[in-house]
Short mmCIF file of C-alpha atoms in Angstrom, two decimals:
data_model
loop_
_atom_site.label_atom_id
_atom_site.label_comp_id
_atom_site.label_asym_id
_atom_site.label_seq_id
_atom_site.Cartn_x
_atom_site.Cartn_y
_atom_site.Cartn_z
CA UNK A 1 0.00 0.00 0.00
CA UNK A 2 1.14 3.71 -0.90
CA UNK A 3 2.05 5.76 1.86
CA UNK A 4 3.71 9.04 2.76
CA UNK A 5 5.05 10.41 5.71
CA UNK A 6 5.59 14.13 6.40
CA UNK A 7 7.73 15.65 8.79
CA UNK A 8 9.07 19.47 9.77
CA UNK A 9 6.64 22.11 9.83
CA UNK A 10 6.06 24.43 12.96
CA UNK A 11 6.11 27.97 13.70
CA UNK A 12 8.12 30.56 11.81
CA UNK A 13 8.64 34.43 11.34
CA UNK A 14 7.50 36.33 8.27
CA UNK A 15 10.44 36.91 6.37
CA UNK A 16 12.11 33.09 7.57
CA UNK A 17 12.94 29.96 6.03
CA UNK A 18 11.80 26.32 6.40
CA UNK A 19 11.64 22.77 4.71
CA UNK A 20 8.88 20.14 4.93
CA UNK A 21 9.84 16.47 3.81
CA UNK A 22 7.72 13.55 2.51
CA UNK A 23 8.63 10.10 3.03
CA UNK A 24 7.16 7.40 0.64
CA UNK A 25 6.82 3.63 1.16
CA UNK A 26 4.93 0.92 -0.67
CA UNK A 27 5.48 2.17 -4.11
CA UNK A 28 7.84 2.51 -6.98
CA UNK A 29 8.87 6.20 -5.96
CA UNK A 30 10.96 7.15 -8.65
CA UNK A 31 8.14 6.85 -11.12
CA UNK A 32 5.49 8.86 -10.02
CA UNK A 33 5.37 12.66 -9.70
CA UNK A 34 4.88 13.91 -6.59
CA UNK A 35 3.32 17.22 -5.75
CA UNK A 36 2.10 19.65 -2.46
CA UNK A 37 -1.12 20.68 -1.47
CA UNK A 38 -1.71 23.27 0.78
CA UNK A 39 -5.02 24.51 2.90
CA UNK A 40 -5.10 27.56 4.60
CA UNK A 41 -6.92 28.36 7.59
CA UNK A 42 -10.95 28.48 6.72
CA UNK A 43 -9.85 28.07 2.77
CA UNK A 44 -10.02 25.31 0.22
CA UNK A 45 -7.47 22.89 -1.04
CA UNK A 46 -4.56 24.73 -3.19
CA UNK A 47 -2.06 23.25 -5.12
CA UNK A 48 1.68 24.59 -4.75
CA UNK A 49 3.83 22.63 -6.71
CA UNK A 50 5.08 18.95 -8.38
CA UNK A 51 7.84 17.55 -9.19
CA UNK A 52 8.22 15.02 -11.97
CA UNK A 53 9.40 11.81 -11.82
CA UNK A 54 13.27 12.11 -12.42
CA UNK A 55 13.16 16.06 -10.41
CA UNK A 56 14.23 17.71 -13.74
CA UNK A 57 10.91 19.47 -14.17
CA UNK A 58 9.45 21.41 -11.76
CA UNK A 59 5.71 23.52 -11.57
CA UNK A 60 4.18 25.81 -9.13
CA UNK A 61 1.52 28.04 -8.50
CA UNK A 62 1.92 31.50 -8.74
CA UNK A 63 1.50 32.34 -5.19
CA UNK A 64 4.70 30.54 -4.81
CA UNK A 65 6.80 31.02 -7.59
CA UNK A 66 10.66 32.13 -6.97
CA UNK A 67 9.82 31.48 -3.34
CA UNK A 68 9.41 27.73 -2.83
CA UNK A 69 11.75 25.12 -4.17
CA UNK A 70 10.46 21.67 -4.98
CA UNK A 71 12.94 19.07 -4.96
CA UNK A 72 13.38 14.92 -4.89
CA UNK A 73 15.65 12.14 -3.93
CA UNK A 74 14.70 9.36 -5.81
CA UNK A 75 17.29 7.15 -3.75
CA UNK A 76 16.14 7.83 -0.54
CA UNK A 77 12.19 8.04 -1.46
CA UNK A 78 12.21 11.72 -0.20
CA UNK A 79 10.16 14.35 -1.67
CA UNK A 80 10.99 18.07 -0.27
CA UNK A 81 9.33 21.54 -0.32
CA UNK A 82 12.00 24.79 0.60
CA UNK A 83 9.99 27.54 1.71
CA UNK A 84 11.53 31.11 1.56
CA UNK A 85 10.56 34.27 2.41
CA UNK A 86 7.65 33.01 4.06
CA UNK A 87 4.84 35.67 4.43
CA UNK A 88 1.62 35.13 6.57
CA UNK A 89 -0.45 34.46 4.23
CA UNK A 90 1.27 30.72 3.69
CA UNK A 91 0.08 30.43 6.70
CA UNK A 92 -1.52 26.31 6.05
CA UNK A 93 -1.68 22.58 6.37
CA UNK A 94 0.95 21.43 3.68
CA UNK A 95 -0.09 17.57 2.28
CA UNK A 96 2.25 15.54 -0.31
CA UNK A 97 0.83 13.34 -2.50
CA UNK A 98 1.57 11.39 -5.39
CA UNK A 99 -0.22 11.13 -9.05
CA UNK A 100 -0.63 8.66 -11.28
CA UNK A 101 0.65 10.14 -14.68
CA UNK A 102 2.85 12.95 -15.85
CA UNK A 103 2.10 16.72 -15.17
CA UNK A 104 -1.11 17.92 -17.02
CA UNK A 105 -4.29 17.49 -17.50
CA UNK A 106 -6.04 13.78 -16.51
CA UNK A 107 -4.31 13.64 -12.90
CA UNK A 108 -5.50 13.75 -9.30
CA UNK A 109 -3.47 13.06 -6.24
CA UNK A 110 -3.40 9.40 -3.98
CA UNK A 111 -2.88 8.81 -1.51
CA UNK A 112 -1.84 12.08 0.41
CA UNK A 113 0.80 12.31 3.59
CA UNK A 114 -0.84 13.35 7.14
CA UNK A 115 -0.02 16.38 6.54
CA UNK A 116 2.46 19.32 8.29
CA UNK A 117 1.22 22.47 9.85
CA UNK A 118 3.24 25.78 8.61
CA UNK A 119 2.34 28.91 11.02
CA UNK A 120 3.88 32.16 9.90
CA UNK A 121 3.33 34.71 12.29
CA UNK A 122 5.43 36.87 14.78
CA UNK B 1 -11.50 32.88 -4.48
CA UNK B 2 -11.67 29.15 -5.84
CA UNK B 3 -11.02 28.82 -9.75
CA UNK B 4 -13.98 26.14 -9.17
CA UNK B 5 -17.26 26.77 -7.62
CA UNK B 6 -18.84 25.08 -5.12
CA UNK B 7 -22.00 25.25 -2.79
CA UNK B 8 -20.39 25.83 0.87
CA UNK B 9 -22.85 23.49 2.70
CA UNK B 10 -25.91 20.67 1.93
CA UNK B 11 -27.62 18.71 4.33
CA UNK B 12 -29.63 15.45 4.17
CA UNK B 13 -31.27 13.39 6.41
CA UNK B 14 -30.23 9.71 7.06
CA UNK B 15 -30.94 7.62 3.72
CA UNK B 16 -31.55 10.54 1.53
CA UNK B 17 -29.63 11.47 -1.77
CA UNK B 18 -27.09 14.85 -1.72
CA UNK B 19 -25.37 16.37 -4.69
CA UNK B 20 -22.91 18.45 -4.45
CA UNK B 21 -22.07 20.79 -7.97
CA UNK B 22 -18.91 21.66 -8.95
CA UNK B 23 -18.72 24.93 -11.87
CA UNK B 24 -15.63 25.67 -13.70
CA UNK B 25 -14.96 27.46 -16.82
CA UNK B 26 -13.91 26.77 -20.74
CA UNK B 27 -10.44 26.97 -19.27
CA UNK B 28 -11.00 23.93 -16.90
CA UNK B 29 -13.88 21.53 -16.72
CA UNK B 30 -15.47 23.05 -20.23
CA UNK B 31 -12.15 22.38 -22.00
CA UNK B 32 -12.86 18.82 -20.98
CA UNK B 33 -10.05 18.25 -18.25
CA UNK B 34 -10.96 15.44 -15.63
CA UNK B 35 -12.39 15.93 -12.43
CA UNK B 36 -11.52 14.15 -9.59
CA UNK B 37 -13.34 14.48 -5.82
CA UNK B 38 -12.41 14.04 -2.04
CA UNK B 39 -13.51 13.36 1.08
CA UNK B 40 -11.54 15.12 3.52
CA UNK B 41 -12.22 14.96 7.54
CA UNK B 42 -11.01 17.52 9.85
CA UNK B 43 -7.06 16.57 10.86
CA UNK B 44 -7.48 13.89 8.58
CA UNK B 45 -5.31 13.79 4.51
CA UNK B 46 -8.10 14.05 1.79
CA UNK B 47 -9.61 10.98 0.63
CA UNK B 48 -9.77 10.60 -3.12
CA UNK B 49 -13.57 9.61 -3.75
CA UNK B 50 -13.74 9.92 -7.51
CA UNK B 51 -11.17 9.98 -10.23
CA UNK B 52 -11.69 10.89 -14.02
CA UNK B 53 -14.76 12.22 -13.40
CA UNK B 54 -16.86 9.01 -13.06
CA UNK B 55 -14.85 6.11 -11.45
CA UNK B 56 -14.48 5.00 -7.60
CA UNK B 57 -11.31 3.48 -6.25
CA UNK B 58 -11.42 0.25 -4.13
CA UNK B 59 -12.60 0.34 -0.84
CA UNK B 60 -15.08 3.45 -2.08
CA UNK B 61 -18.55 2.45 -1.50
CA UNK B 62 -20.84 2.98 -4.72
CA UNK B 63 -22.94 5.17 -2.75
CA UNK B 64 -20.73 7.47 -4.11
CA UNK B 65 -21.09 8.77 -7.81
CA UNK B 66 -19.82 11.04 -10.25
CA UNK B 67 -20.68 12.86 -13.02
CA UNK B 68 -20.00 15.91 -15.56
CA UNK B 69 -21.62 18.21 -18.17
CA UNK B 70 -20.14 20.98 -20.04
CA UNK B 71 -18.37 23.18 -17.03
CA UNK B 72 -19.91 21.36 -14.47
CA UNK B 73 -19.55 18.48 -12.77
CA UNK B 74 -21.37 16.75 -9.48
CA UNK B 75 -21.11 14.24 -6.67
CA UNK B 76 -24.00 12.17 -5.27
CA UNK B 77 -24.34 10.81 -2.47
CA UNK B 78 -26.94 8.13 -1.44
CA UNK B 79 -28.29 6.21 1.40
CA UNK B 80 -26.32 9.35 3.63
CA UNK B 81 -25.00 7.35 6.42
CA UNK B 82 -23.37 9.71 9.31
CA UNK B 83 -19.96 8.83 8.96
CA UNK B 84 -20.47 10.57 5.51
CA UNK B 85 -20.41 14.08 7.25
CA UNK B 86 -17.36 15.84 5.93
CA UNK B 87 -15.84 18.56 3.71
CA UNK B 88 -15.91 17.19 -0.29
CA UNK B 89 -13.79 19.02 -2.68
CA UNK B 90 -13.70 18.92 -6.47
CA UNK B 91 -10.28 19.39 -8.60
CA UNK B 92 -9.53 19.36 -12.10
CA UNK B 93 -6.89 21.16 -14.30
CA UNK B 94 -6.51 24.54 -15.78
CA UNK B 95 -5.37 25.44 -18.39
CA UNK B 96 -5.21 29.32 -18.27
CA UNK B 97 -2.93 28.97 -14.62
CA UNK B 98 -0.84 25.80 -15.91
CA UNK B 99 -1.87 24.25 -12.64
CA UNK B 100 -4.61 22.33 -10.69
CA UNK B 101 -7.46 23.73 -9.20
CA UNK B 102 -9.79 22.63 -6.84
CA UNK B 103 -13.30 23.92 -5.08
CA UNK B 104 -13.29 25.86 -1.97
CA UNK B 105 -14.99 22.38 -0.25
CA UNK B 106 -18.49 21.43 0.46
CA UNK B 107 -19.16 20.32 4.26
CA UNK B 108 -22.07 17.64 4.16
CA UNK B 109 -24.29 17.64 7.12
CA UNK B 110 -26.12 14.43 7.91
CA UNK B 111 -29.25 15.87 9.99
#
């Protein structure tokens, strides 16, 4: 069975730094693009970025863009999310998860990891 | 502001059939891009319910159902059991944003 496992998170300043990892088990990692999720406080689901299968292509959001790096290491099964400049308004529940095919149009994400609180405030 | 549009809240009583709507644009659903739906508790990861607009993983009881037309697309539920009370969001793709999308979440009351 497909799992992931998050860890990191917590509480940061505006302005700060900080990186959220995603540890999969039960499933071929290196062939599956892997993406994060986000919810904010009160909002819906929003997607913030994906890597593809190898890491050489990356996508994000615009919310995010130049400030979050998405990242991959296929031999340890690690999927990570660098968060810079962090404002209060990422303020959210960050979820991995993993889709079926490449980056576009037909995909949804399963399963998802527990997920990792992010509080930006001072 | 979601990119998709849902109703914020429905409500049925034990037994009864819900249906929750989920309204994009030609730049999402309309252009013909799957939709996919979840089941998400509170402090709980999101459930996918639905994938490619109609189809139920394993384990996914067929009292859940799927279906689209044009820029829309909707979830039923039937026979609402209680353990069915939770938020259900829609996502697709858009085109216009190069991204995915999803509704702001519907919470399902079982009265």
């Amino acid at each position: 069975e497909a799992q992931l496992l998050q860890s990191g998170g917590g509480l940061i300043q505006p302005g700060g730094s900080l990186r959220l990892s995603c540890t999969a088990s039960g499933f071929i990692f290196s062939s599956y693009i892997v993406s994060w999720v986000r919810q904010a406080p009160g909002k819906g689901l929003e997607w913030v970025a994906t890597v593809s299968s190898s890491g050489d292509s990356t996508y994000y959001a615009d919310s995010v863009k130049g400030r979050f790096t998405v990242s991959r290491d296929n031999s340890e099964k690690i999927l990570y999310l660098r968060m810079n400049s962090l404002r209060a308004e990422d303020t959210a529940v960050y979820y991995c998860a993993k889709s079926e095919y490449s980056f576009g149009s037909y995909n949804w994400f399963d399963p998802w990891g527990q997920g990792s609180l992010v509080t930006v405030s001072s | 502001q979601s990119v998709l549009t849902q109703p914020p809240s429905v409500s049925g009583a034990p037994g009864q059939r819900v249906t929750i709507s989920c309204t994009g644009s030609s730049s999402n659903i309309g252009a013909g891009y799957a939709v996919h739906w979840y089941q998400h508790l509170p402090g709980k990861a999101p459930k996918l319910l639905i994938y490619a607009d109609t189809n139920r993983p394993s384990g996914v009881p067929d009292r859940f159902s799927g279906s689209r037309s044009g820029t829309s697309a909707s979830l039923a539920i039937t026979g609402l059991q209680a353990d069915d009370e939770a938020d259900y969001s829609c996502q697709s793709y858009d085109t216009s944003l190069s991204g995915y999308v999803f509704g702001i979440g519907t919470k399902v009351t079982v009265l």
